[in-house]
mmCIF file of C-alpha atoms in Angstrom:
data_model
loop_
_atom_site.group_PDB
_atom_site.id
_atom_site.type_symbol
_atom_site.label_atom_id
_atom_site.label_comp_id
_atom_site.label_asym_id
_atom_site.label_seq_id
_atom_site.Cartn_x
_atom_site.Cartn_y
_atom_site.Cartn_z
ATOM 1 C CA UNK A 1 -38.061 -3.017 5.202
ATOM 2 C CA UNK A 2 -38.789 -5.831 6.329
ATOM 3 C CA UNK A 3 -37.846 -9.853 5.624
ATOM 4 C CA UNK A 4 -40.635 -12.720 4.576
ATOM 5 C CA UNK A 5 -39.571 -16.043 3.667
ATOM 6 C CA UNK A 6 -35.376 -14.351 3.216
ATOM 7 C CA UNK A 7 -36.722 -11.648 0.340
ATOM 8 C CA UNK A 8 -36.151 -8.157 1.710
ATOM 9 C CA UNK A 9 -39.935 -6.134 1.544
ATOM 10 C CA UNK A 10 -39.406 -2.454 1.211
ATOM 11 C CA UNK A 11 -42.440 -0.982 3.181
ATOM 12 C CA UNK A 12 -41.656 2.495 2.082
ATOM 13 C CA UNK A 13 -39.772 4.517 -0.090
ATOM 14 C CA UNK A 14 -36.059 5.167 0.672
ATOM 15 C CA UNK A 15 -34.281 8.686 1.218
ATOM 16 C CA UNK A 16 -30.954 10.114 0.228
ATOM 17 C CA UNK A 17 -29.136 12.994 1.468
ATOM 18 C CA UNK A 18 -27.267 13.075 -1.551
ATOM 19 C CA UNK A 19 -27.997 13.687 -4.828
ATOM 20 C CA UNK A 20 -28.942 10.807 -6.593
ATOM 21 C CA UNK A 21 -26.683 11.337 -9.535
ATOM 22 C CA UNK A 22 -23.831 11.529 -6.701
ATOM 23 C CA UNK A 23 -24.944 8.225 -5.204
ATOM 24 C CA UNK A 24 -25.056 5.934 -8.029
ATOM 25 C CA UNK A 25 -22.328 5.490 -10.749
ATOM 26 C CA UNK A 26 -24.655 4.657 -13.766
ATOM 27 C CA UNK A 27 -28.249 5.383 -14.446
ATOM 28 C CA UNK A 28 -29.950 3.219 -16.174
ATOM 29 C CA UNK A 29 -32.663 4.402 -18.106
ATOM 30 C CA UNK A 30 -35.217 3.904 -19.866
ATOM 31 C CA UNK A 31 -36.732 5.326 -22.847
ATOM 32 C CA UNK A 32 -40.437 5.384 -23.507
ATOM 33 C CA UNK A 33 -42.087 7.144 -20.747
ATOM 34 C CA UNK A 34 -39.022 8.555 -19.063
ATOM 35 C CA UNK A 35 -36.259 10.370 -21.622
ATOM 36 C CA UNK A 36 -39.275 10.639 -25.176
ATOM 37 C CA UNK A 37 -42.675 10.271 -25.379
ATOM 38 C CA UNK A 38 -44.136 9.624 -29.276
ATOM 39 C CA UNK A 39 -40.288 10.406 -30.134
ATOM 40 C CA UNK A 40 -39.982 13.802 -28.577
ATOM 41 C CA UNK A 41 -38.238 14.939 -25.352
ATOM 42 C CA UNK A 42 -39.866 14.798 -22.011
ATOM 43 C CA UNK A 43 -40.131 17.824 -20.695
ATOM 44 C CA UNK A 44 -36.562 18.652 -18.034
ATOM 45 C CA UNK A 45 -35.318 15.368 -19.572
ATOM 46 C CA UNK A 46 -32.267 17.353 -21.780
ATOM 47 C CA UNK A 47 -31.071 19.589 -18.986
ATOM 48 C CA UNK A 48 -31.647 16.880 -15.878
ATOM 49 C CA UNK A 49 -29.615 14.572 -18.649
ATOM 50 C CA UNK A 50 -26.353 17.389 -19.433
ATOM 51 C CA UNK A 51 -26.192 18.028 -15.786
ATOM 52 C CA UNK A 52 -25.821 14.282 -14.907
ATOM 53 C CA UNK A 53 -23.508 13.726 -17.016
ATOM 54 C CA UNK A 54 -21.605 16.828 -16.225
ATOM 55 C CA UNK A 55 -21.427 15.819 -12.511
ATOM 56 C CA UNK A 56 -20.155 12.420 -13.454
ATOM 57 C CA UNK A 57 -22.713 10.078 -14.115
ATOM 58 C CA UNK A 58 -22.825 7.515 -16.458
ATOM 59 C CA UNK A 59 -25.601 7.779 -18.500
ATOM 60 C CA UNK A 60 -26.970 4.600 -20.572
ATOM 61 C CA UNK A 61 -30.372 3.515 -22.350
ATOM 62 C CA UNK A 62 -31.892 0.519 -21.743
ATOM 63 C CA UNK A 63 -34.946 -0.532 -24.012
ATOM 64 C CA UNK A 64 -37.409 -3.609 -24.256
ATOM 65 C CA UNK A 65 -37.851 -2.733 -27.797
ATOM 66 C CA UNK A 66 -35.575 -4.726 -30.308
ATOM 67 C CA UNK A 67 -36.699 -3.193 -33.362
ATOM 68 C CA UNK A 68 -34.058 -0.333 -33.964
ATOM 69 C CA UNK A 69 -30.739 -0.932 -33.593
ATOM 70 C CA UNK A 70 -28.521 0.794 -30.791
ATOM 71 C CA UNK A 71 -27.118 3.111 -33.769
ATOM 72 C CA UNK A 72 -30.637 4.414 -34.504
ATOM 73 C CA UNK A 73 -31.612 5.080 -31.239
ATOM 74 C CA UNK A 74 -28.189 7.205 -30.450
ATOM 75 C CA UNK A 75 -28.899 8.868 -33.282
ATOM 76 C CA UNK A 76 -32.195 10.078 -32.240
ATOM 77 C CA UNK A 77 -31.446 10.829 -28.475
ATOM 78 C CA UNK A 78 -28.368 12.934 -29.986
ATOM 79 C CA UNK A 79 -31.402 14.983 -32.428
ATOM 80 C CA UNK A 80 -33.405 15.460 -29.336
ATOM 81 C CA UNK A 81 -30.334 17.192 -27.666
ATOM 82 C CA UNK A 82 -29.121 14.270 -25.778
ATOM 83 C CA UNK A 83 -25.487 13.420 -26.874
ATOM 84 C CA UNK A 84 -25.276 9.458 -26.937
ATOM 85 C CA UNK A 85 -23.302 6.811 -28.220
ATOM 86 C CA UNK A 86 -24.457 3.594 -29.767
ATOM 87 C CA UNK A 87 -22.325 1.886 -26.751
ATOM 88 C CA UNK A 88 -24.233 3.990 -24.363
ATOM 89 C CA UNK A 89 -27.834 1.856 -26.079
ATOM 90 C CA UNK A 90 -28.972 -1.676 -24.681
ATOM 91 C CA UNK A 91 -31.684 -3.677 -26.524
ATOM 92 C CA UNK A 92 -33.455 -6.556 -25.519
ATOM 93 C CA UNK A 93 -32.294 -7.542 -29.006
ATOM 94 C CA UNK A 94 -28.433 -7.576 -27.432
ATOM 95 C CA UNK A 95 -29.884 -9.300 -24.369
ATOM 96 C CA UNK A 96 -32.311 -12.487 -26.186
ATOM 97 C CA UNK A 97 -28.873 -12.809 -28.961
ATOM 98 C CA UNK A 98 -26.655 -13.375 -26.185
ATOM 99 C CA UNK A 99 -29.164 -15.790 -24.779
ATOM 100 C CA UNK A 100 -29.345 -17.806 -27.424
ATOM 101 C CA UNK A 101 -25.791 -17.467 -28.232
ATOM 102 C CA UNK A 102 -24.792 -19.245 -24.789
ATOM 103 C CA UNK A 103 -27.186 -22.624 -26.097
ATOM 104 C CA UNK A 104 -26.357 -22.412 -29.925
ATOM 105 C CA UNK A 105 -23.121 -23.263 -32.348
ATOM 106 C CA UNK A 106 -21.516 -20.264 -33.483
ATOM 107 C CA UNK A 107 -23.342 -20.029 -37.378
ATOM 108 C CA UNK A 108 -26.106 -21.641 -36.119
ATOM 109 C CA UNK A 109 -29.356 -20.140 -38.240
ATOM 110 C CA UNK A 110 -31.966 -18.249 -36.302
ATOM 111 C CA UNK A 111 -35.146 -17.556 -37.810
ATOM 112 C CA UNK A 112 -36.615 -14.337 -37.294
ATOM 113 C CA UNK A 113 -39.641 -12.588 -36.475
ATOM 114 C CA UNK A 114 -38.567 -9.111 -35.992
ATOM 115 C CA UNK A 115 -36.897 -6.058 -37.169
ATOM 116 C CA UNK A 116 -33.418 -5.117 -38.222
ATOM 117 C CA UNK A 117 -32.736 -3.826 -34.600
ATOM 118 C CA UNK A 118 -32.653 -8.572 -33.776
ATOM 119 C CA UNK A 119 -30.660 -8.852 -36.890
ATOM 120 C CA UNK A 120 -27.834 -7.016 -36.129
ATOM 121 C CA UNK A 121 -28.042 -8.728 -32.335
ATOM 122 C CA UNK A 122 -27.611 -11.820 -33.967
ATOM 123 C CA UNK A 123 -24.672 -11.188 -36.546
ATOM 124 C CA UNK A 124 -22.847 -9.618 -33.625
ATOM 125 C CA UNK A 125 -23.047 -12.928 -31.617
ATOM 126 C CA UNK A 126 -21.982 -14.982 -34.342
ATOM 127 C CA UNK A 127 -25.516 -15.954 -35.613
ATOM 128 C CA UNK A 128 -27.104 -16.276 -39.164
ATOM 129 C CA UNK A 129 -30.776 -14.822 -39.243
ATOM 130 C CA UNK A 130 -33.040 -16.579 -41.767
ATOM 131 C CA UNK A 131 -36.300 -16.078 -43.157
ATOM 132 C CA UNK A 132 -38.397 -19.253 -43.952
ATOM 133 C CA UNK A 133 -38.497 -22.497 -41.344
ATOM 134 C CA UNK A 134 -37.524 -23.992 -44.859
ATOM 135 C CA UNK A 135 -34.224 -22.883 -44.394
ATOM 136 C CA UNK A 136 -33.135 -25.524 -41.209
ATOM 137 C CA UNK A 137 -33.252 -23.003 -38.263
ATOM 138 C CA UNK A 138 -31.709 -24.032 -35.233
ATOM 139 C CA UNK A 139 -34.247 -21.322 -33.231
ATOM 140 C CA UNK A 140 -36.950 -19.034 -33.200
ATOM 141 C CA UNK A 141 -36.702 -15.392 -32.269
ATOM 142 C CA UNK A 142 -39.177 -13.313 -31.836
ATOM 143 C CA UNK A 143 -38.735 -9.181 -31.451
ATOM 144 C CA UNK A 144 -41.164 -6.285 -32.154
ATOM 145 C CA UNK A 145 -41.189 -5.624 -35.933
ATOM 146 C CA UNK A 146 -43.358 -2.838 -35.934
ATOM 147 C CA UNK A 147 -46.945 -2.057 -37.870
ATOM 148 C CA UNK A 148 -45.996 -3.368 -40.748
ATOM 149 C CA UNK A 149 -44.811 -6.857 -39.666
ATOM 150 C CA UNK A 150 -46.058 -9.491 -42.366
ATOM 151 C CA UNK A 151 -48.813 -12.031 -40.337
ATOM 152 C CA UNK A 152 -47.065 -14.226 -42.888
ATOM 153 C CA UNK A 153 -43.656 -14.095 -40.245
ATOM 154 C CA UNK A 154 -45.906 -15.656 -37.147
ATOM 155 C CA UNK A 155 -46.414 -18.805 -39.787
ATOM 156 C CA UNK A 156 -43.301 -19.478 -40.389
ATOM 157 C CA UNK A 157 -42.624 -19.142 -36.143
ATOM 158 C CA UNK A 158 -45.126 -21.715 -35.693
ATOM 159 C CA UNK A 159 -44.086 -24.231 -38.615
ATOM 160 C CA UNK A 160 -40.614 -24.468 -37.099
ATOM 161 C CA UNK A 161 -41.338 -24.499 -33.689
ATOM 162 C CA UNK A 162 -43.572 -27.696 -34.494
ATOM 163 C CA UNK A 163 -40.948 -28.897 -35.655
ATOM 164 C CA UNK A 164 -39.141 -28.610 -32.223
ATOM 165 C CA UNK A 165 -36.845 -25.708 -32.833
ATOM 166 C CA UNK A 166 -36.291 -23.980 -29.197
ATOM 167 C CA UNK A 167 -38.488 -20.528 -29.497
ATOM 168 C CA UNK A 168 -37.044 -17.468 -28.105
ATOM 169 C CA UNK A 169 -38.523 -13.758 -27.556
ATOM 170 C CA UNK A 170 -36.891 -10.545 -27.015
ATOM 171 C CA UNK A 171 -39.198 -9.378 -24.318
ATOM 172 C CA UNK A 172 -43.178 -9.880 -23.639
ATOM 173 C CA UNK A 173 -44.711 -5.964 -23.619
ATOM 174 C CA UNK A 174 -48.043 -6.242 -24.225
ATOM 175 C CA UNK A 175 -47.907 -2.813 -25.284
ATOM 176 C CA UNK A 176 -46.239 -0.079 -26.637
ATOM 177 C CA UNK A 177 -46.693 3.557 -26.624
ATOM 178 C CA UNK A 178 -46.837 5.576 -29.815
ATOM 179 C CA UNK A 179 -47.549 8.821 -30.950
ATOM 180 C CA UNK A 180 -51.199 8.117 -31.436
ATOM 181 C CA UNK A 181 -51.345 6.454 -28.547
ATOM 182 C CA UNK A 182 -51.087 2.591 -27.170
ATOM 183 C CA UNK A 183 -50.330 -0.495 -29.587
ATOM 184 C CA UNK A 184 -50.003 -3.719 -29.486
ATOM 185 C CA UNK A 185 -46.352 -4.915 -28.713
ATOM 186 C CA UNK A 186 -44.235 -7.639 -29.090
ATOM 187 C CA UNK A 187 -45.906 -9.386 -26.107
ATOM 188 C CA UNK A 188 -49.171 -9.421 -28.391
ATOM 189 C CA UNK A 189 -47.300 -10.881 -31.070
ATOM 190 C CA UNK A 190 -45.824 -13.591 -28.715
ATOM 191 C CA UNK A 191 -49.451 -14.021 -27.626
ATOM 192 C CA UNK A 192 -50.343 -15.145 -31.206
ATOM 193 C CA UNK A 193 -47.196 -17.629 -31.635
ATOM 194 C CA UNK A 194 -48.371 -19.336 -28.478
ATOM 195 C CA UNK A 195 -51.974 -19.606 -28.524
ATOM 196 C CA UNK A 196 -51.131 -21.247 -32.277
ATOM 197 C CA UNK A 197 -48.174 -23.758 -31.031
ATOM 198 C CA UNK A 198 -49.076 -24.342 -27.327
ATOM 199 C CA UNK A 199 -45.085 -23.713 -26.802
ATOM 200 C CA UNK A 200 -43.423 -21.283 -24.349
ATOM 201 C CA UNK A 201 -40.586 -18.908 -25.213
ATOM 202 C CA UNK A 202 -37.240 -17.946 -23.223
ATOM 203 C CA UNK A 203 -37.343 -14.663 -22.348
ATOM 204 C CA UNK A 204 -34.767 -12.125 -22.444
ATOM 205 C CA UNK A 205 -35.850 -8.630 -21.914
ATOM 206 C CA UNK A 206 -36.925 -6.852 -18.861
ATOM 207 C CA UNK A 207 -37.616 -7.141 -15.983
ATOM 208 C CA UNK A 208 -35.799 -10.799 -16.676
ATOM 209 C CA UNK A 209 -32.353 -11.921 -15.389
ATOM 210 C CA UNK A 210 -30.769 -11.761 -19.342
ATOM 211 C CA UNK A 211 -31.517 -8.487 -19.610
ATOM 212 C CA UNK A 212 -29.984 -7.352 -16.104
ATOM 213 C CA UNK A 213 -27.053 -9.165 -16.758
ATOM 214 C CA UNK A 214 -26.669 -7.776 -20.250
ATOM 215 C CA UNK A 215 -26.896 -3.970 -19.057
ATOM 216 C CA UNK A 216 -23.783 -4.860 -16.481
ATOM 217 C CA UNK A 217 -21.473 -6.454 -18.975
ATOM 218 C CA UNK A 218 -22.212 -3.363 -21.293
ATOM 219 C CA UNK A 219 -21.646 -0.808 -18.887
ATOM 220 C CA UNK A 220 -19.406 -1.536 -16.262
ATOM 221 C CA UNK A 221 -22.064 -0.099 -13.624
ATOM 222 C CA UNK A 222 -20.995 -0.732 -9.937
ATOM 223 C CA UNK A 223 -23.507 1.461 -8.363
ATOM 224 C CA UNK A 224 -26.209 1.372 -10.698
ATOM 225 C CA UNK A 225 -29.512 3.059 -10.578
ATOM 226 C CA UNK A 226 -32.495 1.804 -13.440
ATOM 227 C CA UNK A 227 -34.658 4.671 -14.123
ATOM 228 C CA UNK A 228 -37.550 4.020 -15.203
ATOM 229 C CA UNK A 229 -42.126 4.330 -15.430
ATOM 230 C CA UNK A 230 -42.791 0.897 -15.677
ATOM 231 C CA UNK A 231 -43.656 -1.204 -12.251
ATOM 232 C CA UNK A 232 -43.592 -4.467 -13.622
ATOM 233 C CA UNK A 233 -40.594 -3.938 -16.291
ATOM 234 C CA UNK A 234 -38.092 -1.672 -14.998
ATOM 235 C CA UNK A 235 -39.015 -1.773 -11.172
ATOM 236 C CA UNK A 236 -39.549 -5.206 -10.742
ATOM 237 C CA UNK A 237 -35.930 -5.864 -13.556
ATOM 238 C CA UNK A 238 -34.510 -3.557 -10.551
ATOM 239 C CA UNK A 239 -35.664 -5.582 -7.845
ATOM 240 C CA UNK A 240 -34.801 -9.140 -9.566
ATOM 241 C CA UNK A 241 -31.414 -7.690 -10.530
ATOM 242 C CA UNK A 242 -31.127 -6.623 -6.526
ATOM 243 C CA UNK A 243 -30.139 -2.943 -7.517
ATOM 244 C CA UNK A 244 -31.866 0.463 -6.465
ATOM 245 C CA UNK A 245 -34.716 1.908 -8.486
ATOM 246 C CA UNK A 246 -36.094 5.206 -9.224
ATOM 247 C CA UNK A 247 -39.871 5.811 -10.419
ATOM 248 C CA UNK A 248 -40.592 8.903 -12.263
ATOM 249 C CA UNK A 249 -44.594 9.890 -13.090
ATOM 250 C CA UNK A 250 -43.455 10.786 -16.620
ATOM 251 C CA UNK A 251 -45.105 7.942 -18.136
ATOM 252 C CA UNK A 252 -47.601 4.939 -17.190
ATOM 253 C CA UNK A 253 -47.536 4.520 -13.665
ATOM 254 C CA UNK A 254 -50.195 6.960 -11.963
ATOM 255 C CA UNK A 255 -50.227 7.263 -8.207
ATOM 256 C CA UNK A 256 -53.072 4.033 -7.852
ATOM 257 C CA UNK A 257 -50.959 1.971 -8.877
ATOM 258 C CA UNK A 258 -48.458 3.129 -6.961
ATOM 259 C CA UNK A 259 -49.677 2.765 -3.564
ATOM 260 C CA UNK A 260 -51.482 -0.863 -4.966
ATOM 261 C CA UNK A 261 -47.785 -2.465 -5.800
ATOM 262 C CA UNK A 262 -46.622 -5.303 -5.029
ATOM 263 C CA UNK A 263 -43.332 -6.201 -3.357
ATOM 264 C CA UNK A 264 -41.187 -6.399 -6.592
ATOM 265 C CA UNK A 265 -42.782 -3.371 -7.949
ATOM 266 C CA UNK A 266 -42.077 -1.138 -5.314
ATOM 267 C CA UNK A 267 -39.092 1.636 -6.161
ATOM 268 C CA UNK A 268 -36.077 2.958 -4.171
ATOM 269 C CA UNK A 269 -37.180 6.473 -4.957
ATOM 270 C CA UNK A 270 -40.218 7.858 -6.411
ATOM 271 C CA UNK A 271 -40.056 11.575 -8.114
ATOM 272 C CA UNK A 272 -41.918 13.465 -10.758
ATOM 273 C CA UNK A 273 -39.300 13.442 -13.117
ATOM 274 C CA UNK A 274 -35.797 13.129 -13.983
ATOM 275 C CA UNK A 275 -35.214 16.315 -12.265
ATOM 276 C CA UNK A 276 -35.144 13.425 -9.580
ATOM 277 C CA UNK A 277 -31.667 12.526 -10.346
ATOM 278 C CA UNK A 278 -30.105 15.974 -9.696
ATOM 279 C CA UNK A 279 -30.925 16.530 -5.706
ATOM 280 C CA UNK A 280 -31.520 14.009 -2.620
ATOM 281 C CA UNK A 281 -34.676 12.533 -1.608
ATOM 282 C CA UNK A 282 -36.668 13.036 1.413
ATOM 283 C CA UNK A 283 -37.013 10.551 4.341
ATOM 284 C CA UNK A 284 -40.124 9.622 5.012
ATOM 285 C CA UNK A 285 -40.809 8.874 8.936
ATOM 286 C CA UNK A 286 -42.626 6.625 10.869
ATOM 287 C CA UNK A 287 -44.794 8.493 13.527
ATOM 288 C CA UNK A 288 -47.649 7.816 15.977
ATOM 289 C CA UNK A 289 -50.489 6.254 14.052
ATOM 290 C CA UNK A 290 -48.956 6.133 10.282
ATOM 291 C CA UNK A 291 -45.596 7.930 8.416
ATOM 292 C CA UNK A 292 -44.672 11.304 7.531
ATOM 293 C CA UNK A 293 -42.901 13.587 4.922
ATOM 294 C CA UNK A 294 -42.582 16.929 4.723
ATOM 295 C CA UNK A 295 -45.464 18.623 5.474
ATOM 296 C CA UNK A 296 -47.857 15.523 5.406
ATOM 297 C CA UNK A 297 -48.558 12.612 7.692
ATOM 298 C CA UNK A 298 -50.864 9.459 5.915
ATOM 299 C CA UNK A 299 -52.205 6.828 8.165
ATOM 300 C CA UNK A 300 -54.951 4.112 7.714
ATOM 301 C CA UNK A 301 -58.284 4.912 8.596
ATOM 302 C CA UNK A 302 -60.833 1.869 8.470
ATOM 303 C CA UNK A 303 -60.686 0.790 4.702
ATOM 304 C CA UNK A 304 -58.931 3.994 3.354
ATOM 305 C CA UNK A 305 -55.790 5.787 3.479
ATOM 306 C CA UNK A 306 -55.996 9.434 5.150
ATOM 307 C CA UNK A 307 -53.917 12.281 4.966
ATOM 308 C CA UNK A 308 -53.761 15.665 6.419
ATOM 309 C CA UNK A 309 -51.023 18.541 6.690
ATOM 310 C CA UNK A 310 -49.845 19.955 3.232
ATOM 311 C CA UNK A 311 -46.817 20.678 1.572
ATOM 312 C CA UNK A 312 -45.751 19.338 -1.969
ATOM 313 C CA UNK A 313 -47.526 16.144 -3.359
ATOM 314 C CA UNK A 314 -44.874 14.331 -4.014
ATOM 315 C CA UNK A 315 -43.765 14.089 -0.093
ATOM 316 C CA UNK A 316 -47.489 13.559 0.553
ATOM 317 C CA UNK A 317 -47.236 10.612 -2.077
ATOM 318 C CA UNK A 318 -44.417 9.443 -0.641
ATOM 319 C CA UNK A 319 -45.934 9.035 3.035
ATOM 320 C CA UNK A 320 -48.753 7.310 1.791
ATOM 321 C CA UNK A 321 -46.194 4.607 -0.236
ATOM 322 C CA UNK A 322 -45.000 4.041 3.049
ATOM 323 C CA UNK A 323 -48.759 3.422 5.007
ATOM 324 C CA UNK A 324 -49.929 1.748 1.885
ATOM 325 C CA UNK A 325 -46.794 -1.028 1.726
ATOM 326 C CA UNK A 326 -46.850 -1.366 5.013
ATOM 327 C CA UNK A 327 -50.527 -2.478 5.234
ATOM 328 C CA UNK A 328 -49.872 -4.728 2.323
ATOM 329 C CA UNK A 329 -46.636 -6.310 3.420
ATOM 330 C CA UNK A 330 -45.790 -8.710 0.957
ATOM 331 C CA UNK A 331 -49.104 -8.604 -0.909
ATOM 332 C CA UNK A 332 -51.128 -5.855 -2.265
ATOM 333 C CA UNK A 333 -52.775 -3.123 -0.550
ATOM 334 C CA UNK A 334 -56.613 -3.214 -0.067
ATOM 335 C CA UNK A 335 -57.117 0.510 1.107
ATOM 336 C CA UNK A 336 -58.976 2.968 -1.139
ATOM 337 C CA UNK A 337 -56.108 5.957 -1.512
ATOM 338 C CA UNK A 338 -58.631 7.799 -4.100
ATOM 339 C CA UNK A 339 -59.751 10.561 -2.284
ATOM 340 C CA UNK A 340 -56.401 11.161 -0.382
ATOM 341 C CA UNK A 341 -54.120 11.235 -3.768
ATOM 342 C CA UNK A 342 -57.418 13.710 -5.219
ATOM 343 C CA UNK A 343 -56.520 15.623 -2.444
ATOM 344 C CA UNK A 344 -52.584 15.957 -4.282
ATOM 345 C CA UNK A 345 -53.793 16.527 -7.536
ATOM 346 C CA UNK A 346 -52.664 12.788 -8.001
#
């Protein structure tokens, strides 16, 4: 780690002599791309989470998707073979509802552009969901409403915002993965309202502090580990919250994106999938001219990253991250890593 302007800058993945499930008391797990994809459990997720839970690790499921209620998410997880209670699930709907309740009086009317998860979360915080700008709402809140959300809901939001009421959004993820591919997420819908009104919403979801606050309040975690697949939500959220993170490569992030990560997008640990919770993490050591991990050594040669040795592909990736992040400092690495990643099959 190095310091820039008082902020720690990670320059290599960390090692851990202890299994991560023992070193941390709570795993704050993203869902899409980490636990499941397209509604089906990702390989090794069910057995890895069961082993971590049996060893005493608390599992919490943290999602920016505001559409479903915690009860619905817990039911889905249980059907996949991952026993979960509604209290184990934290959603961006809950985070934005708390953010709004801090600013609005109990019983205030809120115009909802979203699904049932958002309405339930608002009622939990003593706020009244309404459907029209003519219902005298005190605020507007926008969350993912699914593919059936009528276009007219955006118009209602715009009418209310134009009258001066504050606007909130559960999250601004531009896309959301589905069984048939990538679809527009709540962030795309937020852009529609932003363009029409020129307004800016207050946002609660990952990677912003309200979501981290909601998660800690609901789990009581003292040594949390954020586990995710997205650099710009999961890993940045951990960075903003000042906690450690594990990036798993079962979702949207590939080796090239990881090598080019800005400081706030650099995870503490990197592993293939959720089996990474069950063991330690190898040390990445500085050696003459570069860094080494396992049987690999990495260095910068001219305008490219170079890799020598053999061994597990993940160890090679960790060594490459150390070179790329060290070269980048508090910026973005410009070295070409294509050939080095190809050698690792990444």
